[in-house]
CSV table of C-alpha atoms in Angstrom, one decimal:
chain,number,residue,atom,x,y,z
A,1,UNK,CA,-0.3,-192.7,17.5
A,2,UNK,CA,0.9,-191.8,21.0
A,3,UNK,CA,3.5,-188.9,21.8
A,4,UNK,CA,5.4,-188.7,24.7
A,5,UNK,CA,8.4,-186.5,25.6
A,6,UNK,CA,10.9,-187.2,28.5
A,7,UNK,CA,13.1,-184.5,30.2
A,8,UNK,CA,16.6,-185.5,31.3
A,9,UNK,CA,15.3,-185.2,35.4
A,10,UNK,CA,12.7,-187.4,34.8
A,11,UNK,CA,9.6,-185.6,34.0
A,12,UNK,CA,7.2,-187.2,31.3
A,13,UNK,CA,4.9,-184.9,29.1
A,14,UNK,CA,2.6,-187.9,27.3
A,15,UNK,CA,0.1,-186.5,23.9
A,16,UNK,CA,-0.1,-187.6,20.5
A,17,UNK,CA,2.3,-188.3,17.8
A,18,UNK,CA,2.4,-187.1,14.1
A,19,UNK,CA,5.2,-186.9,11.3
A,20,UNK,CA,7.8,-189.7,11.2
A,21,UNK,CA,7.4,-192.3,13.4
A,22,UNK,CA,10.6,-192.2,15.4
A,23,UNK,CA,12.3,-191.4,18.9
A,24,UNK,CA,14.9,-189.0,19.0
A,25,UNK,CA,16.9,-186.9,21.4
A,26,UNK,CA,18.3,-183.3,21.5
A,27,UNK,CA,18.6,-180.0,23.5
A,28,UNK,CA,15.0,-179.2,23.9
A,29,UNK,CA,14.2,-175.2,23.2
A,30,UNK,CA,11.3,-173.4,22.7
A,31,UNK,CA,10.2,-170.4,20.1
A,32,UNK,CA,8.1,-167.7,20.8
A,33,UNK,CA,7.1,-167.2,16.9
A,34,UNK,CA,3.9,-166.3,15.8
A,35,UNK,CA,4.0,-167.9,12.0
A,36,UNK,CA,7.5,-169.1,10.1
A,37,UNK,CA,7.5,-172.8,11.3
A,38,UNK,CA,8.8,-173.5,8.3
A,39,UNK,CA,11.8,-171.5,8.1
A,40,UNK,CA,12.2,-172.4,11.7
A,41,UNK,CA,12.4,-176.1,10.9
A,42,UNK,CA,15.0,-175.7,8.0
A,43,UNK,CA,17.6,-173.0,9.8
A,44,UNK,CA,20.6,-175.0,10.5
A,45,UNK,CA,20.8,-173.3,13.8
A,46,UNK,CA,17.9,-175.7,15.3
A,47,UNK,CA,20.8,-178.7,14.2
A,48,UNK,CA,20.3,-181.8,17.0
A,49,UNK,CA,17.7,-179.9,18.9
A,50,UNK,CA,14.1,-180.4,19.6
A,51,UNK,CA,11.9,-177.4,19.5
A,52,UNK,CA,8.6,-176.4,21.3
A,53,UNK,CA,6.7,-173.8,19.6
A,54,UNK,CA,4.4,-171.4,22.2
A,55,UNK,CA,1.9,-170.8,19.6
A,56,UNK,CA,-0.9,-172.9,19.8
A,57,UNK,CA,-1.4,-174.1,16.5
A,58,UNK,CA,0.7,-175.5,13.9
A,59,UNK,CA,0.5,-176.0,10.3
A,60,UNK,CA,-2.4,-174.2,10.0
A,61,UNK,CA,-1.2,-172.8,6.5
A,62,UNK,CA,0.6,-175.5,5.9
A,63,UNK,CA,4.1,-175.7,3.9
A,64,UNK,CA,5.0,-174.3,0.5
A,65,UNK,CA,7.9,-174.4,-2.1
A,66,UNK,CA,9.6,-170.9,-0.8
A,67,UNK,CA,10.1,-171.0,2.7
A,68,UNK,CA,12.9,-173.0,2.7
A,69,UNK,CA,16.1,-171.8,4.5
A,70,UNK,CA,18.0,-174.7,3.8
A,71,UNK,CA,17.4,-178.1,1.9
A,72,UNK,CA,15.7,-179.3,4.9
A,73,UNK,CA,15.0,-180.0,8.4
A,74,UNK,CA,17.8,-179.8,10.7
A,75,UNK,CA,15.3,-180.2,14.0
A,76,UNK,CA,15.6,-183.6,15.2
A,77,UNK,CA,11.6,-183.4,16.3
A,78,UNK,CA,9.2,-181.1,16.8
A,79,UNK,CA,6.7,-180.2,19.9
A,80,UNK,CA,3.1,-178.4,19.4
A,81,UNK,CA,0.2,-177.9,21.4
A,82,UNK,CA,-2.1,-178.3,18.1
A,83,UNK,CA,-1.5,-179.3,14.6
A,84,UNK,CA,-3.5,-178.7,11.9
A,85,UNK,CA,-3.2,-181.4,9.0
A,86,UNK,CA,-5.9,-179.7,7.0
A,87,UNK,CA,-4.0,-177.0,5.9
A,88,UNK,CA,-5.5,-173.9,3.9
A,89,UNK,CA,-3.4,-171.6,2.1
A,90,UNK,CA,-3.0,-171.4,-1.7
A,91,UNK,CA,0.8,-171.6,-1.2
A,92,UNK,CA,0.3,-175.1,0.5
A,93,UNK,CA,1.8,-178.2,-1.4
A,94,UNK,CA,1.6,-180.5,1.5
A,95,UNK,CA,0.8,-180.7,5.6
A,96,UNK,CA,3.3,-180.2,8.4
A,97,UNK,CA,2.7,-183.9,9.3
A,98,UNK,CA,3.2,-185.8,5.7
A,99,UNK,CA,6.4,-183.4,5.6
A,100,UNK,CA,7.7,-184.5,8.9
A,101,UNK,CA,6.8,-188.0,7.6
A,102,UNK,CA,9.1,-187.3,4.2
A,103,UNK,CA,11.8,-185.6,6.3
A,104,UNK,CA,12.0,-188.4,9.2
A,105,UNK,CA,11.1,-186.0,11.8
A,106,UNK,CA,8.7,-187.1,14.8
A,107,UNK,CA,6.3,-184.7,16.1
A,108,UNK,CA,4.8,-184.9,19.4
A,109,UNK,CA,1.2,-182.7,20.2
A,110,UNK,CA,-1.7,-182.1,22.7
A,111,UNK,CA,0.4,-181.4,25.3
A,112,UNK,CA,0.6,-178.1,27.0
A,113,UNK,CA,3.2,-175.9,25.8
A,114,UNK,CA,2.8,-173.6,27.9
A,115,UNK,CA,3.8,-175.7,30.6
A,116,UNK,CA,6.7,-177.1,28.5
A,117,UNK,CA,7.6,-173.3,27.9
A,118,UNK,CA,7.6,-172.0,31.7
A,119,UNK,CA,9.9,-175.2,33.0
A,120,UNK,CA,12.2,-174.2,30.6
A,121,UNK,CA,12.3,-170.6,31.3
A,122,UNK,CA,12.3,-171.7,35.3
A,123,UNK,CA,14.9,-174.8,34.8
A,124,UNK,CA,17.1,-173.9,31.8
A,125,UNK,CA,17.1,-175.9,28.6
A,126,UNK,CA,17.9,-179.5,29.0
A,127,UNK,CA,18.5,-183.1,27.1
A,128,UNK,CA,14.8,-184.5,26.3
A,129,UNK,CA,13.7,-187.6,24.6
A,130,UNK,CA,10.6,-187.1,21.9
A,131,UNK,CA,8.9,-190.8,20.7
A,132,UNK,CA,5.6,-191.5,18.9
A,133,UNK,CA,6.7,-195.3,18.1
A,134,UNK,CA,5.9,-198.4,20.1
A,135,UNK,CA,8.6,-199.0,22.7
A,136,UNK,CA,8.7,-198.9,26.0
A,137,UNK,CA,9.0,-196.6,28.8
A,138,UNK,CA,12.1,-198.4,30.3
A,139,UNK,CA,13.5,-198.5,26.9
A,140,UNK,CA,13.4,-194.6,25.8
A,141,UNK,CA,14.9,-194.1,29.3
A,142,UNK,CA,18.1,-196.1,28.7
A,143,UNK,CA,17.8,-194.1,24.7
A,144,UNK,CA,17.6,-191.2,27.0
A,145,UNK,CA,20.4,-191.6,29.4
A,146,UNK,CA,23.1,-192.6,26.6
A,147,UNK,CA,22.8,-190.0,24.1
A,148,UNK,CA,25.0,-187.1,25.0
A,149,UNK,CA,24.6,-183.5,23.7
A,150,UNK,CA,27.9,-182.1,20.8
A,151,UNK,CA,28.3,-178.8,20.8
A,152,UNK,CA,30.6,-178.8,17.3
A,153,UNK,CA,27.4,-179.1,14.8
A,154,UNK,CA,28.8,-175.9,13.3
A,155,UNK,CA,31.4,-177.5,11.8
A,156,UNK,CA,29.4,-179.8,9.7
A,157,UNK,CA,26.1,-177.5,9.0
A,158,UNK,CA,27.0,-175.8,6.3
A,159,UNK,CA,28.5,-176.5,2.8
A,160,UNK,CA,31.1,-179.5,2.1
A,161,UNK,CA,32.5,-177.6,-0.9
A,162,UNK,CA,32.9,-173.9,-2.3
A,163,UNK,CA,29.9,-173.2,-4.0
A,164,UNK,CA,29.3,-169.6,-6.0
A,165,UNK,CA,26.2,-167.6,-6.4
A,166,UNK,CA,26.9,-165.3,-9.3
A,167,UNK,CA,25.5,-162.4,-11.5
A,168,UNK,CA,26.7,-160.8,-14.0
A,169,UNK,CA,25.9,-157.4,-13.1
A,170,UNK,CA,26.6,-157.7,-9.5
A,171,UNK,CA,29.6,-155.4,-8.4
A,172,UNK,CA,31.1,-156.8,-5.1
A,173,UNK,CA,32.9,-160.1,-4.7
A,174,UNK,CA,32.2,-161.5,-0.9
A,175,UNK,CA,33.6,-164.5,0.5
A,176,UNK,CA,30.8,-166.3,3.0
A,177,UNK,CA,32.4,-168.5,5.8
A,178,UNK,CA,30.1,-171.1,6.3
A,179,UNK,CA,28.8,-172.5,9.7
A,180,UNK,CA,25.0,-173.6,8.9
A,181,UNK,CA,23.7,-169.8,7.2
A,182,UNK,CA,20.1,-169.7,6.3
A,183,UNK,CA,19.4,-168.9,2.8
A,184,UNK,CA,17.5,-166.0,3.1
A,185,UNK,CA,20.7,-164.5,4.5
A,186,UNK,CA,22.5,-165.0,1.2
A,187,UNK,CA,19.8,-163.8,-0.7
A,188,UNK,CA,19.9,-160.4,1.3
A,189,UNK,CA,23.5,-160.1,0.3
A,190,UNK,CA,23.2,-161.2,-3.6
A,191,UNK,CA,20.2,-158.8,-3.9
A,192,UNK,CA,22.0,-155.9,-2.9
A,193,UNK,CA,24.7,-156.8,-5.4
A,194,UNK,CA,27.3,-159.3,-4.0
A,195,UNK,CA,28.6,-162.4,-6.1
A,196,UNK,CA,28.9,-164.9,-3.3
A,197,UNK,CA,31.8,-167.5,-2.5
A,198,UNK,CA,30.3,-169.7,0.2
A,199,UNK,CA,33.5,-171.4,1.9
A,200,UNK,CA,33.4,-175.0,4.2
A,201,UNK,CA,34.5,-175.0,7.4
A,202,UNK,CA,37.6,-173.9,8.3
A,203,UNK,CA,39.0,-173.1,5.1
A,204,UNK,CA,42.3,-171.7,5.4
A,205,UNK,CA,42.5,-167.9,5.6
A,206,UNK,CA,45.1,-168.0,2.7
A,207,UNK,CA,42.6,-169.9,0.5
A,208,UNK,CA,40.2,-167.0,1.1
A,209,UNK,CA,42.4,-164.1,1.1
A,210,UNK,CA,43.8,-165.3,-2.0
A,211,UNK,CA,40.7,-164.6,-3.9
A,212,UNK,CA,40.7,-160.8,-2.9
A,213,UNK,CA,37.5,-160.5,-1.8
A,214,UNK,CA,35.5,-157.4,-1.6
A,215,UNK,CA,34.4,-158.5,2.3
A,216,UNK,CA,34.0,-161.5,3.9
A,217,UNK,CA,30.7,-162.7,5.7
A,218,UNK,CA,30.4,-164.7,9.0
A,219,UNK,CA,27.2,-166.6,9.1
A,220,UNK,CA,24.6,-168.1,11.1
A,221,UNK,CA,25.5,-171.5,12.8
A,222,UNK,CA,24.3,-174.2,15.8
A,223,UNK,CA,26.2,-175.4,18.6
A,224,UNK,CA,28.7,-173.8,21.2
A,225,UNK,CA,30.9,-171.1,19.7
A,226,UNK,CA,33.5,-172.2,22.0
A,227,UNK,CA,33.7,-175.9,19.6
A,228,UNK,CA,34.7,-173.8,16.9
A,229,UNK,CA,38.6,-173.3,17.9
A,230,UNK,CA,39.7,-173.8,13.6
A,231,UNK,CA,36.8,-171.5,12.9
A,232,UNK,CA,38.5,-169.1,15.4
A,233,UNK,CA,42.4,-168.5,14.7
A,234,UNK,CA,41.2,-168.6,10.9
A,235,UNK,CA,39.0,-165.0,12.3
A,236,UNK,CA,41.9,-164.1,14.0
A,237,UNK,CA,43.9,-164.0,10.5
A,238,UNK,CA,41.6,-162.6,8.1
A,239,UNK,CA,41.0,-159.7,11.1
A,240,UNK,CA,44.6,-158.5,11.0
A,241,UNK,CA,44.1,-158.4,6.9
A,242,UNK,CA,41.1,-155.9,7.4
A,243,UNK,CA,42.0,-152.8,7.7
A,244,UNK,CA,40.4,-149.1,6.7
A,245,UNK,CA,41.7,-147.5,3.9
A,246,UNK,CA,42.0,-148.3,0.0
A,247,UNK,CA,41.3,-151.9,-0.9
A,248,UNK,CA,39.8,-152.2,2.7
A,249,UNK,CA,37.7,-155.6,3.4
A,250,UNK,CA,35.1,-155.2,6.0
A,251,UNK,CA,34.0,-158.2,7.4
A,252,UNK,CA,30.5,-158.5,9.1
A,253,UNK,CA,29.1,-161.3,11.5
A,254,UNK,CA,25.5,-162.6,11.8
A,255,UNK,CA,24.6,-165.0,15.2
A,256,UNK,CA,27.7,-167.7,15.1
A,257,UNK,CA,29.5,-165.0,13.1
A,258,UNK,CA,29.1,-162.5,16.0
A,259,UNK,CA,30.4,-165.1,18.7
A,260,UNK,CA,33.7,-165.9,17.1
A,261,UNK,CA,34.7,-162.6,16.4
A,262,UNK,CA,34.7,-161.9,19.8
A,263,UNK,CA,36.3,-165.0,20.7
A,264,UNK,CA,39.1,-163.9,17.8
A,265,UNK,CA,39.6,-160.6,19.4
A,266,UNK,CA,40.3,-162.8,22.9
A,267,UNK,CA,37.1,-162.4,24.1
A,268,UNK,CA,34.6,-165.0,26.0
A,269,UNK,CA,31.4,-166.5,25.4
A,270,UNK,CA,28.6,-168.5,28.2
A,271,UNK,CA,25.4,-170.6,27.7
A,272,UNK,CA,22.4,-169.0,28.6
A,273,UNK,CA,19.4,-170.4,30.4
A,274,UNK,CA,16.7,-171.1,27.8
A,275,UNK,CA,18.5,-168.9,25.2
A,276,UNK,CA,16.6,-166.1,22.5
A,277,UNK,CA,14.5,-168.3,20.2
A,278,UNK,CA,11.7,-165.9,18.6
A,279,UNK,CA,10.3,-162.6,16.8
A,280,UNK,CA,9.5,-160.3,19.6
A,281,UNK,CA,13.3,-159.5,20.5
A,282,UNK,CA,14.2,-156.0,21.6
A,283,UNK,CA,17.5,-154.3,20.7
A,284,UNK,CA,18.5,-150.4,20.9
A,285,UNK,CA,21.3,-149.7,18.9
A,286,UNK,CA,23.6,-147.9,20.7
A,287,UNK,CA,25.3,-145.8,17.2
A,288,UNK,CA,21.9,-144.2,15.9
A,289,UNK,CA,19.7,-144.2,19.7
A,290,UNK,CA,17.2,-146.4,18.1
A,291,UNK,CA,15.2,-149.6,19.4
A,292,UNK,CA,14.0,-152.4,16.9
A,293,UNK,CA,11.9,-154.9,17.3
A,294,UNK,CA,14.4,-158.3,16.1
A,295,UNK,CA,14.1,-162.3,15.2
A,296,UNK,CA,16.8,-164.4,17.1
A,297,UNK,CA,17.8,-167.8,17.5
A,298,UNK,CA,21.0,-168.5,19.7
A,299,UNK,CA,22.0,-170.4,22.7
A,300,UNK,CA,25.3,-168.3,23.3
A,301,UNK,CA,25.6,-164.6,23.9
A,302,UNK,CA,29.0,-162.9,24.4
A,303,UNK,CA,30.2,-161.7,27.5
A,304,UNK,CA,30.6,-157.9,27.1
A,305,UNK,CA,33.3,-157.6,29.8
A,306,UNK,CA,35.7,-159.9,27.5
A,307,UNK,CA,35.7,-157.5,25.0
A,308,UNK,CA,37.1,-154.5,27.0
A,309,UNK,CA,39.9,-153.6,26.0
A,310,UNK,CA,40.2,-156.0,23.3
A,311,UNK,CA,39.4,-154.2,20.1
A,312,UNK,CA,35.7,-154.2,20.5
A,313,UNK,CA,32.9,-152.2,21.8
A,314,UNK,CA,29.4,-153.1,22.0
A,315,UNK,CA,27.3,-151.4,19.7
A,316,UNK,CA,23.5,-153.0,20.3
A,317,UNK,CA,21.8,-154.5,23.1
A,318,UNK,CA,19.5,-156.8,24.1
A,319,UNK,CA,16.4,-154.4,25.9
A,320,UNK,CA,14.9,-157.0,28.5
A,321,UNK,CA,18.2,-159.0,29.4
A,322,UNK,CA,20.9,-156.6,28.2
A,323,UNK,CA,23.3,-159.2,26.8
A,324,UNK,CA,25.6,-157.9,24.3
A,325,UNK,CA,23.4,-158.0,20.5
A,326,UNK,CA,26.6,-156.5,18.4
A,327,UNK,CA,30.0,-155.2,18.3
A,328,UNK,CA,32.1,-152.9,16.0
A,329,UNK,CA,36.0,-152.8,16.0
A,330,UNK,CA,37.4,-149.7,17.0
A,331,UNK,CA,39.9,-148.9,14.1
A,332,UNK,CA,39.0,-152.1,11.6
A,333,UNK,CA,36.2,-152.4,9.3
A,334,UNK,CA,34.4,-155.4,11.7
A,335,UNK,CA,31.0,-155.5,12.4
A,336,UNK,CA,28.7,-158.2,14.0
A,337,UNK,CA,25.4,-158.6,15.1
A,338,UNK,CA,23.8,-161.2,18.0
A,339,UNK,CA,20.3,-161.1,15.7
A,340,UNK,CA,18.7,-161.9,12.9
A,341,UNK,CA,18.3,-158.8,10.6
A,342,UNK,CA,17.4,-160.9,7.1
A,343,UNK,CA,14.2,-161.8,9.4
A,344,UNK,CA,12.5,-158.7,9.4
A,345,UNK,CA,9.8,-159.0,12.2
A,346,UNK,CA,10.4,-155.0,12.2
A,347,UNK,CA,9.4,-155.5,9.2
A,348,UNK,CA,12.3,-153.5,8.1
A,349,UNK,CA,13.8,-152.1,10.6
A,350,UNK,CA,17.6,-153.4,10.8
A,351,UNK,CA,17.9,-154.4,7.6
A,352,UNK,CA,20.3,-151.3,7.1
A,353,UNK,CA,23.3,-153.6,8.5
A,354,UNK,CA,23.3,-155.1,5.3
A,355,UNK,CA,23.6,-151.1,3.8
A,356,UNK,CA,26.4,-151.2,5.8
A,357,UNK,CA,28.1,-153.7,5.1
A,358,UNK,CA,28.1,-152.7,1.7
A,359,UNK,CA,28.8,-149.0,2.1
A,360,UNK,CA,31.9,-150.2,3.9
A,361,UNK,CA,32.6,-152.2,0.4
A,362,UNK,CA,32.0,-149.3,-1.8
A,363,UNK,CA,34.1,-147.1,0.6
A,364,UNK,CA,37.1,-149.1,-0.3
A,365,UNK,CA,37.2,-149.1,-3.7
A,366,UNK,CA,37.7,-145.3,-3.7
């Protein structure tokens, strides 16, 4: 099966296909990750864009039952320079190519990534074409040139209704606005305690607040923070309802979270070139003068000028760009980070912003 990829200025990467037979079209990005294809594949941030993995190999160990961040692929196709369909790993149920195949994902291989990898870094990210089916060159140029890129996909990403993730013995009642999260970030929240109310899409702020809720969480997401203007003014309300104090209700951002905030607080945010897509991230944190190493996955970074003045101050960032990687409000319990800290490439190293989110909890309920 052939594979050939197609850049919106005209350049033409031709290899082999695998998965789904198919052509599709997206923002093409590329990650930097070592292992986690898997988990890459599912996160609802990839939504309606085609990704490009810098590691050599893929599939090697093949997919399992666990590393599922969501109910499936969100990636409209898939890139590699080598694919293994033999996998070996005694937590392999099937290949990476007869999943894509039961997912309807095209994959495209044997072409150099590396190459892929420095145009983008040179060029920017830009609209591509992936096909391994039988049609012409003419034809996936006119697929090509009509598709147009959204930049809304947060809104439908996540969950369509409320859905609750309860315990009995768990002591804090948080409110999770969704716009795509990744599952492992809701289990690092209901293992530390936290019956979970995962919310649609701009729900109203009255619908939440009327619940009472211990904190409220700001998850994860794809596409351009600046789509999400419901998303936004709802932030803007349950911000003025969190204060310090008795019955206070902190509210922490992840990613998508961590845009809107700032955009809440009147703040700005702008497209990077090829984006942060990987494991190897650097980020000092400004409160206790430590570095980490972090995983991240975002298009959009927030301009730390906008937040002057505004509320905010930036609390992490980013150590070979210096874009902003987190805020804190200066007299309300808000929080937000740019990374991933449920990741743990560190391994462990920021997982302590989930401490503190539920210190800030406990605090009050004093």
């Amino acid at each position: 099966m052939k594979g050939i990829i197609i850049f919106e200025d005209g350049t033409v990467f031709k290899g082999k296909g695998f998965g789904y037979s198919g052509t599709r079209v997206g923002e093409l990005v590329f990650n930097t990750a070592m292992t986690g294809y898997q988990k890459t594949l599912t996160d609802p941030s990839y939504s309606e864009q085609l990704i490009t993995m810098t590691y050599p190999i893929l599939g090697n160990y093949g997919i399992n039952e666990t590393d599922y961040e969501s109910d499936r692929i969100h990636a409209m196709g898939v890139i590699a320079n080598d694919v293994c369909f033999e996998p070996s790993n005694w937590k392999s149920v099937s290949s990476i190519d007869a999943w894509l195949k039961e997912q309807g994902v095209p994959g495209v291989y044997n072409v150099d990534t590396r190459e892929i990898t420095r145009k983008l870094r040179n060029e920017g990210n830009q609209k591509c074409l992936i096909s391994n089916e039988k049609i012409s060159l003419a034809e996936m140029k006119t697929i090509l040139a009509k598709e147009t890129l959204r930049g809304d996909q947060m809104k439908y990403a996540g969950t369509k209704e409320i859905v609750k993730w309860e315990k009995e013995d768990n002591k804090y009642n948080v409110a999770v606005l969704d716009f795509g999260v990744k599952r492992s970030i809701l289990n690092e929240l209901f293992n530390r305690g936290c019956n979970l109310t995962i919310y649609p899409y701009a729900t109203k702020a009255r619908i939440i607040l009327a619940e009472k809720p211990d904190g409220i969480f700001l998850t994860n997401g794809p596409g351009d923070p600046a789509e999400a203007t419901e998303a936004v003014k709802i932030i803007e309300k349950l911000i003025t309802n969190s204060n310090y104090g008795p019955n206070q209700m902190p509210i922490f951002g992840i990613c998508m979270g961590h845009q809107l905030i700032a955009l809440a607080q009147g703040g700005s945010t702008y497209k990077l070139k090829y984006g942060h897509r990987g494991c190897n991230h650097g980020v000092f944190d400004k409160n206790n003068g430590r570095s980490s190493i972090t995983s991240q996955n975002h298009g959009y970074a927030v301009k730390a000028e906008s937040i002057v003045l505004k509320g905010m101050e930036v609390s992490h960032l980013n150590l070979n760009d210096g874009t902003v990687e987190g805020m804190q409000h200066l007299s309300k319990p808000v929080f937000s980070v740019q990374f991933h800290p449920e990741s743990n490439p560190g391994p462990n190293d920021t997982g302590y912003l989930f401490d503190k989110f539920i210190d800030l909890m406990e605090g009050g309920r004093l």
